[in-house]
Coordinates of C-alpha atoms in Angstrom, one line a residue:
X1 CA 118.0 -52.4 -162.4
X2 CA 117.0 -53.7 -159.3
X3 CA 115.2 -57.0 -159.4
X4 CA 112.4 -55.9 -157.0
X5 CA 112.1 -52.6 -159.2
X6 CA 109.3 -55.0 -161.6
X7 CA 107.2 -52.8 -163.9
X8 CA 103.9 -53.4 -164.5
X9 CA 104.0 -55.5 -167.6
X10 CA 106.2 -57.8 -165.8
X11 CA 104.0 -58.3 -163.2
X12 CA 101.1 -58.8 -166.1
X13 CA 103.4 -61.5 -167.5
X14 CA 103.7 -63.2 -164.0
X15 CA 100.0 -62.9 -163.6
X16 CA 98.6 -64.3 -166.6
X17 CA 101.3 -67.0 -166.0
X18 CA 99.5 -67.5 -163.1
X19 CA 96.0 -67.8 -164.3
X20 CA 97.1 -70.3 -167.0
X21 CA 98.7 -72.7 -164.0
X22 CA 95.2 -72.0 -162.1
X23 CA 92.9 -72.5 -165.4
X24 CA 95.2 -75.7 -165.9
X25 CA 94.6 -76.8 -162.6
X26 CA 91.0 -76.6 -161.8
X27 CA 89.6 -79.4 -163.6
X28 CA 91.4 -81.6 -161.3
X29 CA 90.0 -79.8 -158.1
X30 CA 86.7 -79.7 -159.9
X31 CA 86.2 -83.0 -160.6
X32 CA 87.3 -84.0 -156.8
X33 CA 85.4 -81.6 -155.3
X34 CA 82.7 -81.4 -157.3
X35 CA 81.5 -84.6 -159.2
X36 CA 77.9 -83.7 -160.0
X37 CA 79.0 -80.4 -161.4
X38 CA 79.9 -80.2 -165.1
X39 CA 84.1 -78.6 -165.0
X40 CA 83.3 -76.2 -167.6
X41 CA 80.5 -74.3 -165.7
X42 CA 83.0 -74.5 -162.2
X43 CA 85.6 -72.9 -164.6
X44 CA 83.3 -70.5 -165.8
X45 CA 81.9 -69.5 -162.3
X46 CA 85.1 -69.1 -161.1
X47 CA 87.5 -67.6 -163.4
X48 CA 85.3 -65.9 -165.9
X49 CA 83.7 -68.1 -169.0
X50 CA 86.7 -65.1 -171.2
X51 CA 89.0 -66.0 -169.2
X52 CA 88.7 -69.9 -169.4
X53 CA 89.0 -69.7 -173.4
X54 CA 91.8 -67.4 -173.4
X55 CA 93.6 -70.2 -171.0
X56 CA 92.5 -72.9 -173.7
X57 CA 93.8 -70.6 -176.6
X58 CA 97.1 -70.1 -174.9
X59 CA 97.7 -73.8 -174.7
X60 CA 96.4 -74.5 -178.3
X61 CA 99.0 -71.6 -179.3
X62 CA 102.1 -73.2 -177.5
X63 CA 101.6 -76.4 -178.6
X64 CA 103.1 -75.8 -182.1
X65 CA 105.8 -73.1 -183.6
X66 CA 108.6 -73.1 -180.4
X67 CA 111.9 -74.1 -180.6
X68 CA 115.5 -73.5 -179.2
X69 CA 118.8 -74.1 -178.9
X70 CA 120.7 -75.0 -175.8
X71 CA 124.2 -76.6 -176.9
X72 CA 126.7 -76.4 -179.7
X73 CA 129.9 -78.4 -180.6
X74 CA 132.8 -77.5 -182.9
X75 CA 133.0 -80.5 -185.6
X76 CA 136.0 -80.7 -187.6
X77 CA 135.6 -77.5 -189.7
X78 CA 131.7 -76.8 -189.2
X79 CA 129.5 -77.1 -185.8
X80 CA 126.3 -79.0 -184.7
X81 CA 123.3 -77.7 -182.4
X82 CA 120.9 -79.3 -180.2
X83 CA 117.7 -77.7 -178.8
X84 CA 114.2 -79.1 -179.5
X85 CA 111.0 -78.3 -181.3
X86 CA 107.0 -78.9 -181.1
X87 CA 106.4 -78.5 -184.3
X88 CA 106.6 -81.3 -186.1
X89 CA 103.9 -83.1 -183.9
X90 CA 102.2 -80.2 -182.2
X91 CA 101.9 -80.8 -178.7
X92 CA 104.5 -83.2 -178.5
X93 CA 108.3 -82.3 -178.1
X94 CA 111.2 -83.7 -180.0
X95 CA 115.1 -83.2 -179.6
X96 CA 116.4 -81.4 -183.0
X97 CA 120.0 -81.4 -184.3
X98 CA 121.4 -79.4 -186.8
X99 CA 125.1 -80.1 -188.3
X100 CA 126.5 -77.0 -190.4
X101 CA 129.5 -76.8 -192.3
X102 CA 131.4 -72.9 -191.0
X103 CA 127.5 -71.5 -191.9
X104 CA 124.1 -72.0 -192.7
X105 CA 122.5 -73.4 -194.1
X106 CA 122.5 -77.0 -192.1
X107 CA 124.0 -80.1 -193.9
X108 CA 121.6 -82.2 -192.2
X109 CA 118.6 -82.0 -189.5
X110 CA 117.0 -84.5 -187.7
X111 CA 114.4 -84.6 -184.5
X112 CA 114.6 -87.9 -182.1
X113 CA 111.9 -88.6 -179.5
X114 CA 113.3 -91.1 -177.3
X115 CA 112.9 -94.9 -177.6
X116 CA 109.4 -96.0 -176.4
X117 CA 108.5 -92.0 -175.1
X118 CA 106.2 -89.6 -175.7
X119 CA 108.8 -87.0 -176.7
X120 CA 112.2 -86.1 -175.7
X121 CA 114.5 -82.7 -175.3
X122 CA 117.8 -82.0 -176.1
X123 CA 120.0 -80.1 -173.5
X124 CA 123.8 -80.7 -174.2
X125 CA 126.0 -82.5 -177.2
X126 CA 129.5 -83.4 -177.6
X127 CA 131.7 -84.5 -180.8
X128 CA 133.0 -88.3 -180.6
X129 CA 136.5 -89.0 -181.3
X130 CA 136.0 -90.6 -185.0
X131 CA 132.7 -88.3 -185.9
X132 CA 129.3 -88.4 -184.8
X133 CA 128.0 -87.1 -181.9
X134 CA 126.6 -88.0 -178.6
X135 CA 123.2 -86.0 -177.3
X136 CA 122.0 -85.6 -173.6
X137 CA 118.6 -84.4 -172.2
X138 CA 115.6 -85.4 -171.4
X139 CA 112.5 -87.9 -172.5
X140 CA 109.2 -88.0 -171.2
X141 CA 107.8 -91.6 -170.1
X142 CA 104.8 -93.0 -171.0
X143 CA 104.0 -93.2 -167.1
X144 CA 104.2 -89.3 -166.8
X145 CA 107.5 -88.7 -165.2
X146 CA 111.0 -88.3 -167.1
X147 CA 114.0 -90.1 -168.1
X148 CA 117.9 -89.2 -168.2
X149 CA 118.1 -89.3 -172.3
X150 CA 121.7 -90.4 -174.4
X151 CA 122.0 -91.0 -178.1
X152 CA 124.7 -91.6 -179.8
X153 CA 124.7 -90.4 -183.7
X154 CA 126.8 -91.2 -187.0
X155 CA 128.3 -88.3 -188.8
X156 CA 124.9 -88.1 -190.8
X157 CA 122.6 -88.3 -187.9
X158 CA 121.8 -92.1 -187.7
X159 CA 120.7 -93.4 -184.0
X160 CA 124.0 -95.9 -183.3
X161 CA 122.3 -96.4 -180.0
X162 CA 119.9 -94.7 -177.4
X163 CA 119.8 -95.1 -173.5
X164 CA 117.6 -93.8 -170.8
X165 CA 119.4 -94.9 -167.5
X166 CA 117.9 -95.2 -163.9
X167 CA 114.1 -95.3 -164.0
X168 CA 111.3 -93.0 -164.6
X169 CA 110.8 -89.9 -162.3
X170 CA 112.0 -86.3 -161.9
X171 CA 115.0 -87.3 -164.0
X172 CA 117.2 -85.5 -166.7
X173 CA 120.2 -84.5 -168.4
X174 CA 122.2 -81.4 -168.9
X175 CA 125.7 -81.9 -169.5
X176 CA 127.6 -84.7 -171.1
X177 CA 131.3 -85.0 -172.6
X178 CA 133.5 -87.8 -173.5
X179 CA 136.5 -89.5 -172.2
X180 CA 139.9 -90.1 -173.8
X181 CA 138.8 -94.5 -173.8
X182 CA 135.7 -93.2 -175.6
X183 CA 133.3 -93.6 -173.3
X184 CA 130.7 -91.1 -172.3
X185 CA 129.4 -89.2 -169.1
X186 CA 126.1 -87.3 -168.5
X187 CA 125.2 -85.6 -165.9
X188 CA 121.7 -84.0 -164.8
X189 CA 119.5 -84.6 -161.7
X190 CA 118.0 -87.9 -160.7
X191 CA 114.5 -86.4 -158.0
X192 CA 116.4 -83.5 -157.1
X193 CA 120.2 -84.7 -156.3
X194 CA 123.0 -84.5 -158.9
X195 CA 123.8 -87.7 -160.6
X196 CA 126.3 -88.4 -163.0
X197 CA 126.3 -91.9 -165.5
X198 CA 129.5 -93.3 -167.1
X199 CA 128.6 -95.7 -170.2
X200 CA 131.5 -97.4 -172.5
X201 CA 131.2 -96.5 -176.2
X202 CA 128.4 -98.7 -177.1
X203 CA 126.1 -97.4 -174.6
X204 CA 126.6 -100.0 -171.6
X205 CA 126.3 -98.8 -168.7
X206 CA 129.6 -99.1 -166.2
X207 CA 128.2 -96.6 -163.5
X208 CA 126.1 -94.4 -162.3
X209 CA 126.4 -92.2 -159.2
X210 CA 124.0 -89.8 -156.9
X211 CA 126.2 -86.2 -155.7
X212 CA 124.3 -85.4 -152.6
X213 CA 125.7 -82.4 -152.3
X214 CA 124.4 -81.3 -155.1
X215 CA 120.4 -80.8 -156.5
X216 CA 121.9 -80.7 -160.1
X217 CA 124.6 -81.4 -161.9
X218 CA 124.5 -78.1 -164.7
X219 CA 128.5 -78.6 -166.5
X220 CA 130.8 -81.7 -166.7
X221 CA 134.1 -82.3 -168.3
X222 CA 136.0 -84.8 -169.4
X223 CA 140.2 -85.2 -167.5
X224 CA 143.4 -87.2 -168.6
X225 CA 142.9 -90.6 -167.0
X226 CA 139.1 -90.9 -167.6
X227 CA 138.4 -88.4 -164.7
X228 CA 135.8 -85.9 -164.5
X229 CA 135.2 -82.4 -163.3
X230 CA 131.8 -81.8 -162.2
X231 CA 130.0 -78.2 -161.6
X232 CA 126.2 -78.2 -160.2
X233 CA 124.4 -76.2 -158.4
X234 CA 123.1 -76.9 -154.5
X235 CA 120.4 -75.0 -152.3
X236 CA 118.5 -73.2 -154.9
X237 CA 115.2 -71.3 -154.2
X238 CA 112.3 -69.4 -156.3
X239 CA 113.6 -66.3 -154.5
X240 CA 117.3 -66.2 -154.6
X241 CA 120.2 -67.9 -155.7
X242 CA 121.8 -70.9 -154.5
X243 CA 125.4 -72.1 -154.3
X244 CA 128.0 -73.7 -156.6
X245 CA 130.4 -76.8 -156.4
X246 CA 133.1 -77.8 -158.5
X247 CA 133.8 -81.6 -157.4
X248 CA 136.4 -84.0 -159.6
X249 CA 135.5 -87.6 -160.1
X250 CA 137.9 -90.2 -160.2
X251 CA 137.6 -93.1 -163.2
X252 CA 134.9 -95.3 -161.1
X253 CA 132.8 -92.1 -159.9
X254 CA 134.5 -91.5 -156.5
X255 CA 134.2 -88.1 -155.3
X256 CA 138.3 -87.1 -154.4
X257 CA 137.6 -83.4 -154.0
X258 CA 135.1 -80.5 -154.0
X259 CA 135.3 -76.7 -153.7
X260 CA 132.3 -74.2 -152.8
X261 CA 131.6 -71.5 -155.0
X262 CA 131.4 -68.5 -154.6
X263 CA 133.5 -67.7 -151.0
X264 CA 131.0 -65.3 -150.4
X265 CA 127.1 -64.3 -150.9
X266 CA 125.5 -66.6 -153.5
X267 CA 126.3 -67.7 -156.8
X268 CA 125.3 -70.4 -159.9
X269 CA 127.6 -71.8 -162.5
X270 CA 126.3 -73.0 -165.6
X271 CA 129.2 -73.7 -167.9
X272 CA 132.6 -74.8 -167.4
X273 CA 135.6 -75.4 -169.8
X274 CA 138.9 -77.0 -169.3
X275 CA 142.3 -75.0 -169.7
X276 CA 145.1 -76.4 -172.3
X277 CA 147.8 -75.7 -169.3
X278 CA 145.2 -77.4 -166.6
X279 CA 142.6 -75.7 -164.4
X280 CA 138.8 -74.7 -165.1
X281 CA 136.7 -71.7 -166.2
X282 CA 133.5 -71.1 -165.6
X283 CA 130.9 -68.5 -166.0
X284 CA 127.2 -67.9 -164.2
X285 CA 125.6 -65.4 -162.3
X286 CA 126.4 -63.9 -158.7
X287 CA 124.6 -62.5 -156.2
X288 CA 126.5 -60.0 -153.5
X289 CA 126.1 -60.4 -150.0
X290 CA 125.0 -56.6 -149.6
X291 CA 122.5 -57.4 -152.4
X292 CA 119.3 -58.8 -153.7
X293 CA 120.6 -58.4 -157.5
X294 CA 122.7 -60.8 -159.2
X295 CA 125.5 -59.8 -161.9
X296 CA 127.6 -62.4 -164.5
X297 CA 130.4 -64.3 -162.7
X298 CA 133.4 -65.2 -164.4
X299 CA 135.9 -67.1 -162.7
X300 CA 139.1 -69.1 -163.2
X301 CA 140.7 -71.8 -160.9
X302 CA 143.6 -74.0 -160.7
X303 CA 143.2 -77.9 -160.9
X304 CA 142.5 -77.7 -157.6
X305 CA 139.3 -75.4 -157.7
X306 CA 141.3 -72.9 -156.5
X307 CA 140.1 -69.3 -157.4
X308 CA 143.0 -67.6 -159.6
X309 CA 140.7 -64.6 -160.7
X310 CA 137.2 -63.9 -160.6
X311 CA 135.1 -61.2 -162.8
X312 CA 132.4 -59.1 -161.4
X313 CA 131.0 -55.9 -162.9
X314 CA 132.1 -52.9 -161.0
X315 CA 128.1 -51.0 -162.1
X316 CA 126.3 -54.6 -162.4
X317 CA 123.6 -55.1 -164.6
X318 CA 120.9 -57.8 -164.2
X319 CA 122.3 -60.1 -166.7
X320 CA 124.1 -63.6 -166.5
X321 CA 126.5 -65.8 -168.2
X322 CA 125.0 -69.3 -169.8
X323 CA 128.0 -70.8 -172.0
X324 CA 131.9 -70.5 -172.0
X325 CA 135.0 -71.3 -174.5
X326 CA 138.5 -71.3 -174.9
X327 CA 140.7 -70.1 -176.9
X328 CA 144.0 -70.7 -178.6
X329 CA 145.6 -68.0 -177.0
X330 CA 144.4 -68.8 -173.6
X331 CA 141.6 -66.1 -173.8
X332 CA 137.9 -66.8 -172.8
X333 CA 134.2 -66.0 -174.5
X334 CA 131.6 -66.1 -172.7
X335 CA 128.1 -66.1 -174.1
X336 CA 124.5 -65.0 -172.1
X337 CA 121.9 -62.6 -171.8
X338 CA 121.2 -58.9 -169.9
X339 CA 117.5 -58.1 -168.9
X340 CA 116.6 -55.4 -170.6
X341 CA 113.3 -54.8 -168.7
X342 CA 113.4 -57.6 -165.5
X343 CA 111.1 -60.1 -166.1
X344 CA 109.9 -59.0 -169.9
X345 CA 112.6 -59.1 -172.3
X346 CA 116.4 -59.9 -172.6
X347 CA 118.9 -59.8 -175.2
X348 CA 122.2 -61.6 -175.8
X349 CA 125.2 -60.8 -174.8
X350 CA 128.8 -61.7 -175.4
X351 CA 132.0 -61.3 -173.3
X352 CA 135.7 -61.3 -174.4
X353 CA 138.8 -61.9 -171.6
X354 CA 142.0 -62.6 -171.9
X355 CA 143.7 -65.1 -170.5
X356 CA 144.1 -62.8 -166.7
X357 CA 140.7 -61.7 -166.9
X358 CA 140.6 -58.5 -168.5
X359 CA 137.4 -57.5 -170.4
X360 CA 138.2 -56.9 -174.0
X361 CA 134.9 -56.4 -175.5
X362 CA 131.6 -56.9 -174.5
X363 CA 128.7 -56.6 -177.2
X364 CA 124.6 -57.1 -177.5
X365 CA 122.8 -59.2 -180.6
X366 CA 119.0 -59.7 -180.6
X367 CA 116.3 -57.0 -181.4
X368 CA 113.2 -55.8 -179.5
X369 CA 111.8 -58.6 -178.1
X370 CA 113.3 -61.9 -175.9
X371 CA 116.8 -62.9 -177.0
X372 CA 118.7 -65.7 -175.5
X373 CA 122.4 -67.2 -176.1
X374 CA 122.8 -70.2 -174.1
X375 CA 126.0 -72.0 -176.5
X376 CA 128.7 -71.2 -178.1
X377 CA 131.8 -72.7 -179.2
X378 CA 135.2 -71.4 -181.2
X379 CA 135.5 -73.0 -184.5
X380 CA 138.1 -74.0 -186.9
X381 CA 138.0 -70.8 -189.1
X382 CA 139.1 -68.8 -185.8
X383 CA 135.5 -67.7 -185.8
X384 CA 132.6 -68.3 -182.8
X385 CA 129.4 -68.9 -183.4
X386 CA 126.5 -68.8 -180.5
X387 CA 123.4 -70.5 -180.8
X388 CA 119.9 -70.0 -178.2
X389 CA 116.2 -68.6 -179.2
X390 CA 114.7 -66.0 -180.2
X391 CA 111.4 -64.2 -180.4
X392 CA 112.7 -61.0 -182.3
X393 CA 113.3 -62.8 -185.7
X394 CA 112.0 -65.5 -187.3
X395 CA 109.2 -67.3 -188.4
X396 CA 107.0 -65.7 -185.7
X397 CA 107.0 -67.6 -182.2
X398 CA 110.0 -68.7 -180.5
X399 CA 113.0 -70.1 -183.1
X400 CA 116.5 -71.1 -182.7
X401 CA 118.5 -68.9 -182.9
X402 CA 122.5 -69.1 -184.3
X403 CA 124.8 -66.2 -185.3
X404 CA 128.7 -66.2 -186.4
X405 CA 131.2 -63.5 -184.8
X406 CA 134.6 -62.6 -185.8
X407 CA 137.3 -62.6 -183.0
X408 CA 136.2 -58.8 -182.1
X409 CA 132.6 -59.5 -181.9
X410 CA 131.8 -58.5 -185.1
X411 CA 128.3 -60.2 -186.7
X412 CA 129.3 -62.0 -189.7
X413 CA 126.4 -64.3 -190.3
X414 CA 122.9 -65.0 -188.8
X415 CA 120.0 -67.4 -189.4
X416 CA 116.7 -68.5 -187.4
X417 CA 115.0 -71.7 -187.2
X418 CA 111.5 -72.6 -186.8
X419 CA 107.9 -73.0 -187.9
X420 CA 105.2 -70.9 -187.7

């Protein structure tokens, strides 16, 4: 489906999107413009007294019952989540972690706001070498902007320490893994360049460096001698896609190489895994140069960034990859979405290659409604399990969403969580 082929309830979506930015808006430009004029008579003069309290009700409606998932980590024989949530203090957001044995229901669950914030999300998460686990994302400042966000947890979900490095602004996390010393890098965006921090185990921090090249850094992982590969995406727009680069970091931050992706049209990574043998996957979405539509992109380099294969759907469909794995075997899973109506509604989707890029299997999970798989990891059992939201199931608005699959796809487990 062509993405300029919109129906008309996606351009209703976009509209009343629209209208809520405006009603938002206007008591700013009212009270400037107009200071002897009570805001909710200018609101009603200008967008309708109806629509002014459907505005109001939309934002009384969102301000409780949504949550996701954006990240999930293989733990010794079980897995842990990350995402966030508004309900437990409507109109405020809070991280959320979940840690499961091979299936629900969670052994623990715990929400974190940031030190000193008014609210904090959770993006990406990573296992430590001993247990525990290490969280990246974003907090809100009391000053209005944003912090990069880090906290370290215990096995049980105890803070061992929190950090929000640089200073408050357009800032934020969205990758972060550990290195063989134990230390930990995130990487995210510091006002619209990619940045990557380094801090030692106990949350100092050793450095912290800006990728011009880059807008954000989306995927980072962690090399033999405490280097680090680092994917992000560069020259991104509301109308088309931007470009990718892989770049490897040495053990203070220096930049030794970088590779553009894709070698033609446009393209965005958003995940990237390491191979056992050496060399990178990744997985995103890819936009021709013959075309305005964008397909999933799968590709495999060498330790070099060199491309080694590269997977494109012969008959595309408007759909995307958001999370990768490995396996044992050298094969890859890739987990994502396909629009089913542009704009409205996706589901999930997963992807099985082997290890030279032939499609095994390819499968949809979700129901009627918007469906999302942004994680997923291979566990212990042999088993995956993908995490994202949902507004198909659940307890009624948007919920986190987490299913298990057997090697072939099949569904062997599936649970939603959220509030009203």
């Amino acid at each position: 489906m062509s993405l300029k082929a919109m129906r008309s309830r996606g351009s209703g979506s976009l509209l009343s999107a629209v209208l809520l930015v405006a009603a938002l808006a206007l008591p700013v430009v009212a009270g400037a413009c107009f200071l002897c004029c009570r805001t909710d008579a200018f609101l009603s003069l200008l967008i309708g007294r109806s629509d002014m309290e459907w505005a109001r009700e939309a934002e009384r409606d969102n301000s409780t019952g949504h949550e996701s998932a954006e990240g999930v980590v293989a733990t010794g024989s079980g897995f842990s989540v990350v995402g966030q949530t508004n309900s437990r203090q409507p109109g405020i957001q809070h991280a959320w972690v979940l840690h499961f044995g091979h299936a629900p229901p969670p052994l623990w669950e715990r929400t974190y706001g940031g030190p000193g914030m008014l609210g904090a999300s959770g993006h990406a998460i990573t296992a430590l070498p001993r247990g525990g686990l290490v969280v990246a994302g974003t907090a809100r400042g009391t000053g209005g902007g944003f912090w990069g966000w880090l906290v370290a947890l215990s096995p049980g979900g105890d803070v061992l320490w929190e950090r929000t490095p640089g200073e408050e602004g357009a800032h934020g996390f969205h990758a972060v893994s550990v290195l063989e010393d134990g230390s930990v890098v995130a990487g995210g965006s510091q006002d619209r360049v990619g940045w990557v921090v380094r801090v030692d185990s106990r949350g100092k921090l050793l450095w912290d460096v800006k990728l011009p090249q880059l807008e954000r850094v989306t995927a980072l992982v962690s090399l033999p001698a405490q280097r680090v590969a680092v994917l992000g995406t560069a020259e991104t727009s509301t109308t088309g896609l931007g470009i990718s680069r892989l770049m490897l970091l040495d053990s203070s931050g220096w930049a030794s190489w970088q590779k553009q992706l894709p070698v033609e049209g446009k393209g965005e990574l958003a995940a990237l895994a390491p191979l056992p043998e050496g060399g990178f996957v990744a997985t995103g979405r890819l936009s021709r140069p013959d075309s305005s539509d964008w397909s999933l992109w799968v590709v495999r380099m060498d330790p070099r960034g060199e491309i080694l294969w590269e997977h494109v759907p012969e008959d595309p469909q408007v759909e995307a990859g958001r999370a990768i794995t490995v396996l044992p075997d050298g094969g890859i899973v890739v987990a994502g979405f396909s629009w089913k109506e542009v704009l409205v509604d996706r589901e999930a989707k997963v992807w099985r290659f082997s290890a030279e890029g032939s499609l095994l299997w390819e499968k949809f999970y979700g129901g009627a409604r918007n469906d999302m798989g942004e994680g997923i990891a291979h566990l212990a059992d042999d088993s995956l399990v993908v995490v994202g939201s949902t507004l198909s199931k659940g307890a009624g608005k948007t919920d986190v969403w987490t299913f298990g699959l057997s090697p072939e796809g099949d569904l062997l487990w599936e649970e939603t969580f959220g509030a009203p």
